[in-house]
mmCIF file with all atom_site columns, C-alpha atoms in Angstrom:
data_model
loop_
_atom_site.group_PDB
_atom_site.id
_atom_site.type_symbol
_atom_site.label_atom_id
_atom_site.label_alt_id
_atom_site.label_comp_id
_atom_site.label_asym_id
_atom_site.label_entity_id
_atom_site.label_seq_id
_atom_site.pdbx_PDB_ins_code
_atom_site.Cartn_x
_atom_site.Cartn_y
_atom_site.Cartn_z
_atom_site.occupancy
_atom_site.B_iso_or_equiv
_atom_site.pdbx_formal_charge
_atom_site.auth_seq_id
_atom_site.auth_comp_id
_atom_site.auth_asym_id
_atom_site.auth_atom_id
_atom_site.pdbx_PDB_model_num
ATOM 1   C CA . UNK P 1 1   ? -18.510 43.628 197.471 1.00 0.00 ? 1   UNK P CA 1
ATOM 2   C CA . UNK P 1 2   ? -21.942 42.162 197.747 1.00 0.00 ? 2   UNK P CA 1
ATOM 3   C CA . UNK P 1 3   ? -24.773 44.499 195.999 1.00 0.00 ? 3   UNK P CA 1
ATOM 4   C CA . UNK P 1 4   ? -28.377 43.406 195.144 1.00 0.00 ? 4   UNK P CA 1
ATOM 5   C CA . UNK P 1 5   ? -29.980 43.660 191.476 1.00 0.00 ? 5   UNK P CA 1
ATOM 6   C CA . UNK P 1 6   ? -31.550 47.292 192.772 1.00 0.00 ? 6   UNK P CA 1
ATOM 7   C CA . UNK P 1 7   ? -28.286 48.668 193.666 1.00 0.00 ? 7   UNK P CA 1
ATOM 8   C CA . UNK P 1 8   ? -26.699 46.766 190.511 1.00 0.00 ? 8   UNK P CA 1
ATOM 9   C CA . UNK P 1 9   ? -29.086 48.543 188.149 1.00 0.00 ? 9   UNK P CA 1
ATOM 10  C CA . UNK P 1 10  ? -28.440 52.419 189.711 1.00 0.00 ? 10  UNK P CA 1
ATOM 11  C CA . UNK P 1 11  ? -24.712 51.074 189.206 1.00 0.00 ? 11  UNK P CA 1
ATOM 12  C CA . UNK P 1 12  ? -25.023 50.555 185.518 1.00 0.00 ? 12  UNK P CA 1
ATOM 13  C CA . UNK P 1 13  ? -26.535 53.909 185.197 1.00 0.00 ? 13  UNK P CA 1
ATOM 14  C CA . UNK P 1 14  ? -23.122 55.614 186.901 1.00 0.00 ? 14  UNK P CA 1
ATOM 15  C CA . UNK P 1 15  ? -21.238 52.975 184.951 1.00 0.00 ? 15  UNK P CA 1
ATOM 16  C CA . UNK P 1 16  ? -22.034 54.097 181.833 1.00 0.00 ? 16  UNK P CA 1
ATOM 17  C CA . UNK P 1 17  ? -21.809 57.813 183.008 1.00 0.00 ? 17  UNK P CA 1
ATOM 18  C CA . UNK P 1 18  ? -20.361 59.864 186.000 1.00 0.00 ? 18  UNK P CA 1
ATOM 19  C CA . UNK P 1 19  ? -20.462 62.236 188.067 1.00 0.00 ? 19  UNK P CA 1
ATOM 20  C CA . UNK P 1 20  ? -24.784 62.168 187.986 1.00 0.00 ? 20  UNK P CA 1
ATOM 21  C CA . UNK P 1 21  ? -26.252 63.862 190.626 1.00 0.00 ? 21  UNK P CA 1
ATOM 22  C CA . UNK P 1 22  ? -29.138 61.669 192.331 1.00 0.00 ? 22  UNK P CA 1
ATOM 23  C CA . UNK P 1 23  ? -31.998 63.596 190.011 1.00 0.00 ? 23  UNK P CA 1
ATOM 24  C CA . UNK P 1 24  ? -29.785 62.587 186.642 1.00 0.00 ? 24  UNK P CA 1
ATOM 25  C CA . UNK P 1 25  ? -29.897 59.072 188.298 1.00 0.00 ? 25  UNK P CA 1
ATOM 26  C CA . UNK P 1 26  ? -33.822 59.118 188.870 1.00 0.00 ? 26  UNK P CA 1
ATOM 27  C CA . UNK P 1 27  ? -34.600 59.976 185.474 1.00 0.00 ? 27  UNK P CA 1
ATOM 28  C CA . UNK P 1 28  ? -32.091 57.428 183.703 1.00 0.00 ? 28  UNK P CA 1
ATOM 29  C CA . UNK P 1 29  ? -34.348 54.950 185.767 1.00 0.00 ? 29  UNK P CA 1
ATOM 30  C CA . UNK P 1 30  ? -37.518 56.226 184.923 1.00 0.00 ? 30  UNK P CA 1
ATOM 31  C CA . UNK P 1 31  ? -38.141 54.494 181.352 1.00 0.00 ? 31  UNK P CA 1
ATOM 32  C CA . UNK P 1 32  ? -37.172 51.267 182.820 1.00 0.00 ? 32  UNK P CA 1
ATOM 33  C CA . UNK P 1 33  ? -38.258 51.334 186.522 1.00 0.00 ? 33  UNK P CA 1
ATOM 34  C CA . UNK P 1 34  ? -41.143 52.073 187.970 1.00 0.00 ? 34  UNK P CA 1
ATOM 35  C CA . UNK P 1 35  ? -39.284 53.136 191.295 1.00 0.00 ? 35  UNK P CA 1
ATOM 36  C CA . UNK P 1 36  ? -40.357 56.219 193.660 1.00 0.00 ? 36  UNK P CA 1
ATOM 37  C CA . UNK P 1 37  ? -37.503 58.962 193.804 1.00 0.00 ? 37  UNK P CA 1
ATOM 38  C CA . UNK P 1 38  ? -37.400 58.103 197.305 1.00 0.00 ? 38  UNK P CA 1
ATOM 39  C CA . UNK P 1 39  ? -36.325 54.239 196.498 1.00 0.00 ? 39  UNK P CA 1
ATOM 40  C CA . UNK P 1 40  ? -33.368 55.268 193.875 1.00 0.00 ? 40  UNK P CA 1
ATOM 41  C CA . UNK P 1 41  ? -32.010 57.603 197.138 1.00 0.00 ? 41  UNK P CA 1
ATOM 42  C CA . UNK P 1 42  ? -32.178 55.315 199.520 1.00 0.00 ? 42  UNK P CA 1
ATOM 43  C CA . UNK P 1 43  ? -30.512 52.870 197.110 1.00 0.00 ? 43  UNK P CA 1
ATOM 44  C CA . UNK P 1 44  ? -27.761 55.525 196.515 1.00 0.00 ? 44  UNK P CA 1
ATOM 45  C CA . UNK P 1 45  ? -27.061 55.663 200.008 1.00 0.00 ? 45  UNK P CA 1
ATOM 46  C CA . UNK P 1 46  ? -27.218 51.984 200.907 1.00 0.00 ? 46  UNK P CA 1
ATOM 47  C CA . UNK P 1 47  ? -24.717 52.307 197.450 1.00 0.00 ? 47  UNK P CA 1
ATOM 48  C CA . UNK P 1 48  ? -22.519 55.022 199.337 1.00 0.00 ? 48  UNK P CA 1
ATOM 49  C CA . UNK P 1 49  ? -22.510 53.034 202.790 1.00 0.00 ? 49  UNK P CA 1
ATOM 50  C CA . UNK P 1 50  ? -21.308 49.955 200.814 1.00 0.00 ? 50  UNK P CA 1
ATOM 51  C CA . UNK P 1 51  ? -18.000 52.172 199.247 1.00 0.00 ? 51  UNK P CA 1
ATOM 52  C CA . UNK P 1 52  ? -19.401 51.399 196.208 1.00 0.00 ? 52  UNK P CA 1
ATOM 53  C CA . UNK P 1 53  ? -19.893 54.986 195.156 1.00 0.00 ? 53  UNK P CA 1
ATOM 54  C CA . UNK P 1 54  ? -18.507 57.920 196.623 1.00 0.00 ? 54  UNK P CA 1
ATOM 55  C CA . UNK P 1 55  ? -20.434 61.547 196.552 1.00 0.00 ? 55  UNK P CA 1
ATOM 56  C CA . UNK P 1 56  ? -18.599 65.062 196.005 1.00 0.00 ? 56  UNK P CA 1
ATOM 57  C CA . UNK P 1 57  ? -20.496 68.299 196.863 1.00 0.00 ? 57  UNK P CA 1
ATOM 58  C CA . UNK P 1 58  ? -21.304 70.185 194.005 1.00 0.00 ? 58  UNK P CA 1
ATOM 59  C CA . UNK P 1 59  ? -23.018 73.548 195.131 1.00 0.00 ? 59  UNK P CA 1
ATOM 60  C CA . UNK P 1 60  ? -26.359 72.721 197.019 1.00 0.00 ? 60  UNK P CA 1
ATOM 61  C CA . UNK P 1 61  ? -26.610 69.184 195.368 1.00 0.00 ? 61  UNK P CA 1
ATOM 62  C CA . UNK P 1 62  ? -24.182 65.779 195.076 1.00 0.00 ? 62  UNK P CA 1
ATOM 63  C CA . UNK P 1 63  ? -22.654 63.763 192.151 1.00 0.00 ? 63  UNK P CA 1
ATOM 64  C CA . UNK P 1 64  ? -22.103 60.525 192.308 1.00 0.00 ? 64  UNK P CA 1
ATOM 65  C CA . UNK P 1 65  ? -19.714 58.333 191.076 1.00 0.00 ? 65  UNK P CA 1
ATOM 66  C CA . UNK P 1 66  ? -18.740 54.820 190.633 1.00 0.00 ? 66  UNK P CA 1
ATOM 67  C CA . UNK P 1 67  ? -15.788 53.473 192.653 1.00 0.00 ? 67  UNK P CA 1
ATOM 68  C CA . UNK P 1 68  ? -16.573 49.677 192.280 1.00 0.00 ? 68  UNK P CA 1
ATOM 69  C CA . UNK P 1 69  ? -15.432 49.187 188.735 1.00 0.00 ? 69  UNK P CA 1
ATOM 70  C CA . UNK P 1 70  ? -18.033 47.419 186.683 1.00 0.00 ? 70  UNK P CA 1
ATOM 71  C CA . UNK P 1 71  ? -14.943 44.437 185.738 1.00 0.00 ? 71  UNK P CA 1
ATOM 72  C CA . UNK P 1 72  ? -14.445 43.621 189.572 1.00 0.00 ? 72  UNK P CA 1
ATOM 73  C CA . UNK P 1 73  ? -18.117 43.337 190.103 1.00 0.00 ? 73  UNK P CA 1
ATOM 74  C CA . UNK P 1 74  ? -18.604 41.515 187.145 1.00 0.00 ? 74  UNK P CA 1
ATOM 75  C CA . UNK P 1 75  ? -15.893 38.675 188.657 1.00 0.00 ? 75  UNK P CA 1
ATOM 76  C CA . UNK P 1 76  ? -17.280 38.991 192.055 1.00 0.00 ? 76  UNK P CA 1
ATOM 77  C CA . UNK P 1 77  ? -20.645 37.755 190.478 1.00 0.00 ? 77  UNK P CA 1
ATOM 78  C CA . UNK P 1 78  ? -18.993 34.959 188.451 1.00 0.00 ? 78  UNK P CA 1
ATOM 79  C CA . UNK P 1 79  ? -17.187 33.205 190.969 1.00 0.00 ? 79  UNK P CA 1
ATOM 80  C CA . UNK P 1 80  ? -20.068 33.617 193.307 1.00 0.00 ? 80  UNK P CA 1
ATOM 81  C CA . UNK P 1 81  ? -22.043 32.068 190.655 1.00 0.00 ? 81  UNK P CA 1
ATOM 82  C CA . UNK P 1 82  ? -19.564 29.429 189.645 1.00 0.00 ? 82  UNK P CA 1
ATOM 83  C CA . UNK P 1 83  ? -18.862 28.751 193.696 1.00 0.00 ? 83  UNK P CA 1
ATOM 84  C CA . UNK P 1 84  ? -22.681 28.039 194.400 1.00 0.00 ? 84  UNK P CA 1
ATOM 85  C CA . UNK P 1 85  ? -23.829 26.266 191.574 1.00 0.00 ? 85  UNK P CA 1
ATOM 86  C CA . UNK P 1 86  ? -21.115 24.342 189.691 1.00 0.00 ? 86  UNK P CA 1
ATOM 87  C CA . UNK P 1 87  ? -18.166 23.826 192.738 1.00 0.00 ? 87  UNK P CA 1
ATOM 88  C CA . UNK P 1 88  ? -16.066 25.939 190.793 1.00 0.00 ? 88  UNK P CA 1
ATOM 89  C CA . UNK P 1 89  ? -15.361 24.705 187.923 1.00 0.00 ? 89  UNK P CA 1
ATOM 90  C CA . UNK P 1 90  ? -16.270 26.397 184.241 1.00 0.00 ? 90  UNK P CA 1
ATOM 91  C CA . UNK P 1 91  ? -17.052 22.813 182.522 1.00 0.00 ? 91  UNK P CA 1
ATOM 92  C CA . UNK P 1 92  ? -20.228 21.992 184.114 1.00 0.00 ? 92  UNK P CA 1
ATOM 93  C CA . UNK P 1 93  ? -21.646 25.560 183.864 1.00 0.00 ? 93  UNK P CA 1
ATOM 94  C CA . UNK P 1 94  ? -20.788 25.271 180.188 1.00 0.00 ? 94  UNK P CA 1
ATOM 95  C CA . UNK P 1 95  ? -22.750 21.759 180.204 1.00 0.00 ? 95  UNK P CA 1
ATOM 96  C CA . UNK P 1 96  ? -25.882 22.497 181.236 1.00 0.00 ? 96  UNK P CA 1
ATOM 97  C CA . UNK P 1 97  ? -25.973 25.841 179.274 1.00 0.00 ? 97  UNK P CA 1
ATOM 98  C CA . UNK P 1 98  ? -25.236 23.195 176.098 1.00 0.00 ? 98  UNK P CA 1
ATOM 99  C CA . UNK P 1 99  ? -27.762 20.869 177.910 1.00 0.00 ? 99  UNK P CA 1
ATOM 100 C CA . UNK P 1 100 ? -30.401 23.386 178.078 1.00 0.00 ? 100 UNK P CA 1
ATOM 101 C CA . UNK P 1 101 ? -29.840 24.957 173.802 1.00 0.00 ? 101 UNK P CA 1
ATOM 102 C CA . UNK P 1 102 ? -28.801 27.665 175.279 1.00 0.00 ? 102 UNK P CA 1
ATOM 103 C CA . UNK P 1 103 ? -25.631 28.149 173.069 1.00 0.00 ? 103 UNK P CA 1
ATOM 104 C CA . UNK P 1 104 ? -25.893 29.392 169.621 1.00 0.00 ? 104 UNK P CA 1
ATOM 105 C CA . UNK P 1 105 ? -23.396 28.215 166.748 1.00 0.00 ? 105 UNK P CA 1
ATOM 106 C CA . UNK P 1 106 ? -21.566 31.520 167.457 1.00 0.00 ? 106 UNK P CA 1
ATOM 107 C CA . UNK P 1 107 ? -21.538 30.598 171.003 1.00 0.00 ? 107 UNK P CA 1
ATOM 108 C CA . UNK P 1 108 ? -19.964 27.647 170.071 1.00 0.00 ? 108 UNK P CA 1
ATOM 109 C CA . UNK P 1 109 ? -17.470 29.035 167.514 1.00 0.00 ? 109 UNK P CA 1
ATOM 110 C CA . UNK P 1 110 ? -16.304 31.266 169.936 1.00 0.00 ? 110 UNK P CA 1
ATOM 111 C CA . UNK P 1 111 ? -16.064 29.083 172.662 1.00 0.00 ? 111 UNK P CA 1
ATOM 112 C CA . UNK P 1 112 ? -13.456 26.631 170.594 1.00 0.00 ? 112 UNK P CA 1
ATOM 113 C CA . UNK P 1 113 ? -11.943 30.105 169.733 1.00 0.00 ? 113 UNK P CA 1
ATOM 114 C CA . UNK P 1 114 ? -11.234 30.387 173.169 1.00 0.00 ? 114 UNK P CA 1
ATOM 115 C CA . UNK P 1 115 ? -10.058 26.962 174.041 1.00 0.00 ? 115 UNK P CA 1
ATOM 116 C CA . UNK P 1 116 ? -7.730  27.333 170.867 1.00 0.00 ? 116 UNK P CA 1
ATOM 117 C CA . UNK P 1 117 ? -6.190  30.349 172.594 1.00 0.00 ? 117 UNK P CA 1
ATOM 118 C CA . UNK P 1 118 ? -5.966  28.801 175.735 1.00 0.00 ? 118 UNK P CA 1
ATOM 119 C CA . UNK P 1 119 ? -4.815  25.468 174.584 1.00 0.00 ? 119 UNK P CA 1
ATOM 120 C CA . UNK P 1 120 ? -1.664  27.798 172.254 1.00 0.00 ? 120 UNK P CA 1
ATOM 121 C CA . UNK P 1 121 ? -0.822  29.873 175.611 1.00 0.00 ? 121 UNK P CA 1
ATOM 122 C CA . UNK P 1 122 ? -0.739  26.891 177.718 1.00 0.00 ? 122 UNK P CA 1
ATOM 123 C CA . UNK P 1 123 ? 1.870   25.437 175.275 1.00 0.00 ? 123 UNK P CA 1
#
């Protein structure tokens, strides 16, 4: 499921908690966006349209609720990612974050933790 970096951001806020009714939502977005209340609704519903959340009557207002799960977006994004920009494949996206210093000695250190494990289970 395809969502832009608007709709990803009123995701994280239902990620991290649900059911939020559209007001909860706004002001969970306030500190960090500079959106009208009008913008985070219509996002909500564009949200809704997509399946991506579903809404369940509560009195004279709606809570919302996730039903993407934050994992399957998450690999949506990567392969999308790895499909456009590296054919694929994990090694060259790896590269150029190396060629770039954008891996720390942790990233590293994990990274041959990784390859370790992966090297064992392929065994």
């Amino acid at each position: 499921m395809q969502i832009s970096e608007a709709e990803s951001l009123v995701m994280d806020v239902l990620w991290r908690r649900h059911p939020q009714s559209a007001e909860e939502v706004i002001a969970a977005l306030a500190d960090s966006q500079q959106w009208q209340e009008a913008t985070i609704k219509t996002l909500l519903n564009r949200l809704l349209n997509k399946g991506a959340v579903r809404a369940d009557k509560d009195g004279r207002r709606y809570l919302y609720a996730p039903v993407l799960k934050r994992e399957d977006w998450v690999m949506g994004e990567s392969r999308s990612l790895l499909d456009r920009l590296f054919d694929g494949r994990v090694a060259p996206l790896v590269a150029h974050f190396s060629e770039q210093r954008k891996l720390s000695r942790k990233d590293i250190a994990d990274l041959r933790q990784l390859l370790d494990e992966l090297d064992d289970d392929a065994r």
